CSV table of C-alpha atoms and ligand atoms in Angstrom, one decimal:
chain,number,residue,atom,x,y,z
I,1,MET,CA,-0.1,0.2,0.0
I,2,GLU,CA,1.1,3.7,-0.9
I,3,LEU,CA,2.1,5.8,2.4
I,4,PHE,CA,-0.2,8.4,2.9
I,5,THR,CA,1.4,11.7,2.3
I,6,LYS,CA,-1.0,14.8,1.9
I,7,ALA,CA,-0.8,17.6,4.1
I,8,LYS,CA,-3.1,21.2,3.6
I,9,ALA,CA,-2.9,23.9,5.5
I,10,MET,CA,-6.0,26.5,5.7
I,11,VAL,CA,-6.2,30.0,7.2
I,12,PHE,CA,-9.2,31.7,8.1
I,13,PRO,CA,-9.9,35.2,9.6
I,14,ARG,CA,-10.3,34.8,13.3
I,15,GLU,CA,-13.5,37.5,13.6
I,16,VAL,CA,-15.5,39.2,10.9
I,17,LEU,CA,-17.4,41.9,12.0
I,18,ALA,CA,-19.9,43.0,9.5
I,19,GLY,CA,-22.9,45.7,9.9
I,20,HIS,CA,-23.9,49.2,11.1
I,21,HIS,CA,-21.2,51.2,13.3
I,22,VAL,CA,-18.9,48.0,13.8
I,23,LEU,CA,-16.1,50.2,13.6
I,24,ASP,CA,-17.2,51.0,17.3
I,25,LYS,CA,-15.9,47.5,18.1
I,26,VAL,CA,-12.2,47.6,16.7
I,27,GLY,CA,-10.7,48.3,20.2
I,28,GLU,CA,-12.4,45.3,22.0
I,29,MET,CA,-11.5,43.5,18.8
I,30,CYS,CA,-7.7,44.1,19.1
I,31,ARG,CA,-7.9,43.3,22.9
I,32,ARG,CA,-9.8,39.9,22.5
I,33,PHE,CA,-6.6,39.2,20.0
I,34,GLY,CA,-4.3,39.9,22.7
I,35,PHE,CA,-2.4,42.3,20.4
I,36,GLY,CA,0.6,44.8,22.3
I,37,GLY,CA,-0.1,48.2,22.3
I,38,SER,CA,1.3,50.0,19.3
I,39,GLY,CA,-0.3,49.8,15.8
I,40,VAL,CA,0.4,50.9,12.1
I,41,LEU,CA,-2.5,52.2,10.3
I,42,VAL,CA,-2.1,52.1,6.3
I,43,THR,CA,-4.7,54.3,4.8
I,44,GLY,CA,-4.6,57.0,1.9
I,45,PRO,CA,-5.6,60.8,1.5
I,46,THR,CA,-8.8,60.6,-0.5
I,47,THR,CA,-10.3,56.8,0.9
I,48,GLY,CA,-10.6,56.4,4.4
I,49,PRO,CA,-9.8,59.5,6.5
I,50,ILE,CA,-12.9,59.6,8.6
I,51,ALA,CA,-12.6,55.9,9.2
I,52,ALA,CA,-9.1,56.1,9.9
I,53,LYS,CA,-9.5,58.7,12.3
I,54,GLN,CA,-12.8,56.9,13.8
I,55,VAL,CA,-10.6,53.5,14.4
I,56,THR,CA,-7.6,55.7,15.7
I,57,ASP,CA,-9.8,57.3,18.0
I,58,VAL,CA,-11.2,54.1,19.2
I,59,LEU,CA,-8.2,52.0,19.4
I,60,THR,CA,-6.5,55.4,21.4
I,61,GLY,CA,-9.6,55.3,23.7
I,62,THR,CA,-8.6,51.9,24.6
I,63,GLY,CA,-4.9,51.9,25.3
I,64,TYR,CA,-3.6,51.6,22.0
I,65,GLU,CA,-0.7,53.9,20.3
I,66,ILE,CA,-1.3,54.0,16.7
I,67,HIS,CA,0.8,55.3,14.1
I,68,ILE,CA,-1.0,56.9,10.8
I,69,ILE,CA,0.8,56.2,7.5
I,70,GLU,CA,-0.9,58.0,4.3
I,71,LEU,CA,-0.1,55.9,0.9
I,72,GLY,CA,-0.8,56.3,-2.5
I,73,PRO,CA,-1.4,52.9,-4.6
I,74,ALA,CA,-0.1,49.4,-3.9
I,75,THR,CA,3.2,49.6,-4.6
I,76,ARG,CA,6.7,47.9,-3.7
I,77,GLU,CA,7.9,51.0,-2.7
I,78,ASN,CA,4.9,51.6,-0.6
I,79,VAL,CA,4.6,48.3,1.1
I,80,ASP,CA,8.6,49.2,2.0
I,81,LYS,CA,7.7,52.8,3.7
I,82,THR,CA,4.7,50.6,5.8
I,83,LYS,CA,7.6,47.9,6.7
I,84,ALA,CA,9.8,51.1,7.7
I,85,LEU,CA,7.5,52.9,10.1
I,86,VAL,CA,6.6,49.4,11.5
I,87,LYS,CA,10.2,49.0,12.5
I,88,GLU,CA,10.7,52.3,13.4
I,89,VAL,CA,7.5,52.2,16.3
I,90,GLN,CA,7.7,48.9,16.8
I,91,ALA,CA,4.1,47.9,16.0
I,92,HIS,CA,2.5,44.9,17.1
I,93,PHE,CA,-0.1,44.9,14.5
I,94,ILE,CA,-1.0,46.5,11.1
I,95,LEU,CA,-4.3,47.7,10.1
I,96,GLY,CA,-5.3,48.6,6.6
I,97,VAL,CA,-8.1,51.2,6.3
I,98,GLY,CA,-9.6,52.1,3.0
I,99,GLY,CA,-10.1,50.6,-0.5
I,100,GLY,CA,-8.4,47.6,-1.8
I,101,SER,CA,-5.4,49.1,-2.7
I,102,LYS,CA,-4.6,50.3,1.4
I,103,ILE,CA,-5.5,46.9,2.6
I,104,ASP,CA,-2.9,45.2,-0.2
I,105,ILE,CA,-0.3,47.3,1.5
I,106,ALA,CA,-1.4,46.3,4.8
I,107,LYS,CA,-1.3,42.6,3.6
I,108,LEU,CA,2.0,42.5,2.2
I,109,ALA,CA,3.6,44.5,4.7
I,110,ALA,CA,1.8,42.0,7.7
I,111,LYS,CA,3.2,39.0,5.6
I,112,GLU,CA,7.0,40.4,5.2
I,113,THR,CA,6.7,41.3,9.0
I,114,GLU,CA,5.2,38.8,10.3
I,115,LEU,CA,2.8,40.7,12.3
I,116,PRO,CA,-1.0,39.7,12.4
I,117,PHE,CA,-3.2,42.4,10.4
I,118,LEU,CA,-6.9,43.7,10.3
I,119,SER,CA,-8.6,44.7,7.4
I,120,VAL,CA,-11.0,47.4,7.6
I,121,PRO,CA,-12.6,48.0,4.0
I,122,THR,CA,-14.2,51.5,3.6
I,123,SER,CA,-15.8,50.2,0.1
I,124,ALA,CA,-16.2,46.9,-1.4
I,125,ALA,CA,-14.7,47.0,-4.8
I,126,HIS,CA,-13.7,43.5,-4.9
I,127,ASP,CA,-13.3,40.3,-3.0
I,128,GLY,CA,-9.5,41.1,-1.7
I,129,ILE,CA,-10.9,42.6,1.3
I,130,ALA,CA,-11.1,38.8,2.5
I,131,SER,CA,-8.7,37.3,1.1
I,132,PRO,CA,-4.6,36.1,1.5
I,133,SER,CA,-3.6,37.1,-1.9
I,134,ALA,CA,-2.7,40.9,-2.7
I,135,SER,CA,-2.5,43.0,-5.9
I,136,ILE,CA,1.1,44.8,-6.1
I,137,ILE,CA,2.1,47.4,-8.9
I,138,ASP,CA,5.0,46.2,-10.1
I,139,ASP,CA,6.4,48.4,-13.2
I,140,LYS,CA,3.1,49.9,-13.7
I,141,VAL,CA,1.6,46.1,-14.3
I,142,PRO,CA,-0.5,44.5,-11.2
I,143,HIS,CA,0.6,41.4,-9.9
I,144,SER,CA,-1.2,38.8,-7.8
I,145,VAL,CA,1.4,37.7,-4.7
I,146,GLU,CA,1.0,35.7,-2.0
I,147,ALA,CA,0.3,37.8,1.2
I,148,VAL,CA,-2.0,36.8,4.6
I,149,MET,CA,-5.6,36.4,5.4
I,150,PRO,CA,-6.7,39.2,7.6
I,151,MET,CA,-6.9,38.2,11.5
I,152,GLY,CA,-9.6,40.1,11.5
I,153,ILE,CA,-12.3,42.0,9.3
I,154,LEU,CA,-14.5,44.7,10.4
I,155,ALA,CA,-16.7,45.8,7.4
I,156,ASP,CA,-18.9,48.7,8.4
I,157,THR,CA,-21.9,49.0,6.5
I,158,HIS,CA,-22.8,52.4,7.5
I,159,ILE,CA,-19.1,53.8,5.7
I,160,ILE,CA,-19.4,51.1,3.0
I,161,ALA,CA,-22.6,52.7,2.1
I,162,LYS,CA,-21.0,56.2,1.9
I,163,SER,CA,-18.7,54.9,-0.8
I,164,PRO,CA,-19.3,55.6,-4.3
I,165,TYR,CA,-21.6,53.2,-5.5
I,166,ARG,CA,-19.9,52.2,-8.7
I,167,LEU,CA,-17.6,50.5,-6.2
I,168,LEU,CA,-20.1,48.2,-4.4
I,169,ALA,CA,-21.8,47.4,-8.0
I,170,SER,CA,-17.8,46.2,-9.0
I,171,GLY,CA,-17.3,43.9,-6.0
I,172,CYS,CA,-20.8,42.3,-6.8
I,173,ALA,CA,-19.8,42.1,-10.0
I,174,ASP,CA,-16.7,40.2,-9.1
I,175,VAL,CA,-18.4,37.8,-7.0
I,176,ILE,CA,-20.9,37.0,-9.7
I,177,SER,CA,-17.4,36.0,-11.8
I,178,ASN,CA,-17.2,32.8,-9.5
I,179,LEU,CA,-20.0,31.4,-11.7
I,180,THR,CA,-17.5,30.8,-15.1
I,181,ALA,CA,-14.6,30.7,-12.4
I,182,ILE,CA,-16.2,27.7,-11.2
I,183,ARG,CA,-17.1,26.2,-14.4
I,184,ASP,CA,-13.4,26.6,-15.6
I,185,TRP,CA,-12.3,24.5,-12.3
I,186,GLU,CA,-14.5,21.7,-13.4
I,187,LEU,CA,-13.2,21.8,-16.8
I,188,ALA,CA,-9.6,21.7,-15.7
I,189,VAL,CA,-10.5,18.9,-13.4
I,190,ARG,CA,-11.9,16.7,-16.2
I,191,LEU,CA,-9.0,17.6,-18.8
I,192,LYS,CA,-6.1,18.0,-16.8
I,193,ASN,CA,-6.7,16.0,-13.6
I,194,GLU,CA,-6.5,19.3,-11.3
I,195,GLU,CA,-7.0,19.4,-7.8
I,196,PHE,CA,-10.6,19.8,-6.6
I,197,SER,CA,-12.0,21.0,-3.1
I,198,THR,CA,-16.0,20.4,-2.8
I,199,THR,CA,-15.9,22.7,-0.1
I,200,ALA,CA,-14.8,25.4,-2.1
I,201,TYR,CA,-16.4,25.1,-4.9
I,202,THR,CA,-19.5,25.0,-3.1
I,203,LEU,CA,-19.0,28.0,-0.9
I,204,SER,CA,-17.6,30.0,-4.3
I,205,LYS,CA,-21.0,29.2,-5.9
I,206,ILE,CA,-23.3,30.2,-3.4
I,207,SER,CA,-21.6,33.4,-2.7
I,208,ALA,CA,-22.1,34.2,-6.3
I,209,THR,CA,-25.6,32.8,-6.6
I,210,THR,CA,-26.4,34.7,-3.5
I,211,ILE,CA,-25.4,38.2,-5.1
I,212,LEU,CA,-27.3,36.9,-8.0
I,213,GLN,CA,-30.8,36.3,-6.6
I,214,SER,CA,-30.0,39.9,-4.4
I,215,ALA,CA,-29.8,41.5,-7.4
I,216,PRO,CA,-32.8,43.5,-7.4
I,217,MET,CA,-31.9,45.1,-3.9
I,218,ILE,CA,-28.7,45.8,-4.7
I,219,LYS,CA,-29.2,49.8,-5.1
I,220,PRO,CA,-27.1,53.0,-4.6
I,221,MET,CA,-27.5,54.4,-0.9
I,222,VAL,CA,-28.8,52.3,0.5
I,223,GLU,CA,-27.1,50.8,3.6
I,224,GLU,CA,-28.5,47.5,3.2
I,225,SER,CA,-27.0,46.6,-0.1
I,226,ALA,CA,-23.7,46.7,1.2
I,227,TRP,CA,-25.0,44.3,4.2
I,228,ILE,CA,-26.2,42.2,1.5
I,229,ALA,CA,-23.0,42.3,-0.5
I,230,ILE,CA,-20.4,41.7,2.3
I,231,LYS,CA,-21.1,38.4,3.4
I,232,PRO,CA,-20.9,37.0,-0.2
I,233,ILE,CA,-17.5,38.8,-0.7
I,234,VAL,CA,-16.4,37.8,2.6
I,235,SER,CA,-17.1,33.9,1.7
I,236,SER,CA,-15.7,34.0,-1.4
I,237,GLY,CA,-12.6,35.1,0.2
I,238,ILE,CA,-12.7,31.9,2.2
I,239,SER,CA,-13.4,29.7,-0.5
I,240,MET,CA,-9.5,30.9,-2.0
I,241,SER,CA,-8.6,29.9,1.7
I,242,ILE,CA,-10.4,26.4,1.3
I,243,ALA,CA,-8.9,25.6,-2.1
I,244,GLY,CA,-5.6,27.1,-1.3
I,245,SER,CA,-5.2,29.2,-4.7
I,246,SER,CA,-7.6,31.8,-6.1
I,247,ARG,CA,-9.2,28.8,-8.5
I,248,PRO,CA,-13.3,29.2,-7.4
I,249,THR,CA,-12.7,32.5,-7.7
I,250,SER,CA,-10.7,33.5,-10.7
I,251,GLY,CA,-11.2,32.0,-14.3
I,252,SER,CA,-11.5,33.0,-17.7
I,253,GLU,CA,-13.2,36.1,-17.1
I,254,HIS,CA,-10.7,37.3,-14.7
I,255,MET,CA,-7.9,36.6,-17.4
I,256,PHE,CA,-10.1,39.0,-20.0
I,257,SER,CA,-10.1,41.5,-17.1
I,258,HIS,CA,-6.5,41.6,-16.6
I,259,ALA,CA,-6.3,41.4,-20.3
I,260,LEU,CA,-8.6,44.7,-20.6
I,261,ASN,CA,-6.7,46.4,-17.9
I,262,ARG,CA,-3.2,46.1,-19.8
I,263,LEU,CA,-4.7,47.6,-23.1
I,264,ALA,CA,-7.0,50.3,-21.4
I,265,PRO,CA,-5.3,50.8,-18.0
I,266,GLY,CA,-7.8,52.5,-15.3
I,267,LYS,CA,-10.8,52.8,-17.8
I,268,ALA,CA,-13.0,50.2,-15.6
I,269,LEU,CA,-13.0,49.0,-12.2
I,270,HIS,CA,-11.7,45.3,-12.0
I,271,GLY,CA,-15.1,43.9,-10.9
I,272,GLU,CA,-17.1,45.8,-13.9
I,273,MET,CA,-14.5,44.2,-16.6
I,274,CYS,CA,-14.5,40.5,-14.6
I,275,GLY,CA,-18.9,41.1,-15.0
I,276,VAL,CA,-18.6,41.7,-18.6
I,277,GLY,CA,-16.1,38.8,-18.9
I,278,THR,CA,-18.5,36.4,-16.9
I,279,ILE,CA,-21.2,37.1,-19.5
I,280,MET,CA,-19.4,36.4,-22.5
I,281,MET,CA,-17.0,33.1,-20.7
I,282,MET,CA,-20.9,31.8,-19.5
I,283,TYR,CA,-21.9,32.0,-23.3
I,284,LEU,CA,-18.6,30.0,-24.2
I,285,HIS,CA,-19.5,27.5,-21.5
I,286,GLY,CA,-23.0,27.1,-22.7
I,287,GLY,CA,-24.6,28.4,-19.6
I,288,ASN,CA,-27.2,31.1,-18.8
I,289,TRP,CA,-25.3,34.3,-19.6
I,290,GLU,CA,-28.6,36.2,-19.9
I,291,GLU,CA,-29.0,35.8,-16.5
I,292,ILE,CA,-25.9,36.9,-15.5
I,293,ARG,CA,-26.5,40.1,-17.9
I,294,ASP,CA,-29.4,40.9,-16.3
I,295,ALA,CA,-28.6,40.6,-12.7
I,296,LEU,CA,-25.7,42.9,-13.5
I,297,LYS,CA,-27.9,45.7,-15.4
I,298,LEU,CA,-30.4,45.5,-12.3
I,299,MET,CA,-27.3,46.2,-9.9
I,300,LYS,CA,-26.0,49.1,-12.5
I,301,ALA,CA,-23.0,47.4,-13.5
I,302,PRO,CA,-21.7,47.4,-16.8
I,303,VAL,CA,-22.5,45.1,-19.2
I,304,THR,CA,-21.2,46.8,-22.6
I,305,VAL,CA,-18.4,48.0,-24.4
I,306,HIS,CA,-19.7,51.5,-23.7
I,307,GLU,CA,-20.6,51.4,-20.4
I,308,LEU,CA,-17.0,50.2,-19.6
I,309,GLY,CA,-15.5,53.0,-21.4
I,310,VAL,CA,-13.2,50.8,-23.6
I,311,THR,CA,-13.0,50.4,-27.5
I,312,ASN,CA,-14.4,47.8,-29.6
I,313,THR,CA,-10.6,46.8,-30.7
I,314,ASP,CA,-9.9,46.5,-26.8
I,315,ILE,CA,-12.4,44.2,-26.4
I,316,ILE,CA,-11.8,41.6,-29.2
I,317,ARG,CA,-7.6,42.3,-28.3
I,318,ALA,CA,-8.4,41.1,-24.5
I,319,LEU,CA,-10.7,37.9,-25.5
I,320,CYS,CA,-7.8,37.0,-28.2
I,321,GLN,CA,-5.0,37.6,-25.5
I,322,ALA,CA,-6.9,36.1,-22.1
I,323,HIS,CA,-5.5,32.6,-22.5
I,324,THR,CA,-2.0,33.7,-22.4
I,325,ILE,CA,-2.5,36.0,-19.1
I,326,ARG,CA,-1.9,32.9,-16.9
I,327,PRO,CA,-1.3,30.0,-18.8
I,328,GLU,CA,-1.2,26.9,-15.9
I,329,ARG,CA,-4.8,27.8,-15.3
I,330,TYR,CA,-6.5,25.8,-17.7
I,331,THR,CA,-10.1,27.1,-18.8
I,332,ILE,CA,-12.8,27.2,-21.5
I,333,LEU,CA,-10.1,29.5,-23.7
I,334,GLY,CA,-8.2,26.4,-23.9
I,335,ASP,CA,-4.5,26.6,-24.8
I,336,ASN,CA,-4.5,28.6,-28.1
I,337,GLY,CA,-7.3,31.1,-26.9
I,338,MET,CA,-9.6,32.6,-29.5
I,339,THR,CA,-9.5,33.8,-32.9
I,340,PRO,CA,-10.2,37.6,-33.5
I,341,GLU,CA,-13.3,36.3,-36.0
I,342,ALA,CA,-15.1,34.1,-32.7
I,343,ALA,CA,-14.1,37.0,-30.2
I,344,GLU,CA,-15.7,39.3,-32.3
I,345,ASN,CA,-18.9,37.0,-32.6
I,346,LEU,CA,-18.8,36.4,-28.9
I,347,ALA,CA,-19.0,39.8,-28.2
I,348,LYS,CA,-21.7,40.7,-30.5
I,349,LEU,CA,-23.7,37.6,-29.9
I,350,THR,CA,-23.9,38.9,-26.0
I,351,GLY,CA,-24.6,42.2,-26.8
I,352,VAL,CA,-21.4,43.5,-25.8
I,353,LEU,CA,-20.3,45.1,-28.9
V,1,LIG,ZN1,-11.4,39.4,-8.9
């Protein structure tokens, strides 16, 4: 008999607090985690100052000394600046307060300094607020790197509801994109004998269908929309921890999104591009792509080239280049990808063009 040699590690957040005014609980959370007295708080000039002040006030009131660092995009340089401050003030923990990039900086700095970190999203634009990987810009191109899962997540719906609605709709579209990611995964299991986790698959699928079914309730200026969205966003992140990779949440639609972002940087948000990618990849999978388009429309997320703010050529090129983005991840796009003619047909048939 063959010896049993399998081993696997899964890291989850220890506490997730989501809802109205949960930021008030950050001091108690840090106490429960037994954190030492000094913390570094990463935030940005535009996103987060209000939340950052609130978090600092609560923590100072609980006896912590908080050192704020205001940074821009998630670059290597900004991760290093954070690490330098951590060393200087001998911090015991790190907080990321803001949109995705501040959380990404804090996440990677936490991994490299081996400190615990708390994720305090002020918007919910993608599933990175509760995932173990970070998107770091290197040479102007974002790269996904292994970081750490936040030890605690505090998602204050009062604050998230005040961020631009477009961000929330993008976060919801990012979760809906799980529906094609898991189909790509199934395909890779059948064709490449890839490792599979039923738990991760199921959790990823439930997260996406929850958003899909709640689409009529996801609206601007309604705090309950943030409440509905935040739990599936967190469970999506947890499905990655169970699988040990982003496989359950990132397939051909994410490759399309990354390819499009290279061709037309900064035109659309990550989740917005993933949403449009999901419509088209679901068509290729022979699934119910209309249902996805309709849900995105209801949430006012982009479904066409115009709504994305890119050109027809960008869409066709992105479809043709998508399979090269992550060649080791097998998807419906296969090893050779799409021809320009097929790409144009696909975009037209699904109403994207
Ligand atoms: Zn994503």
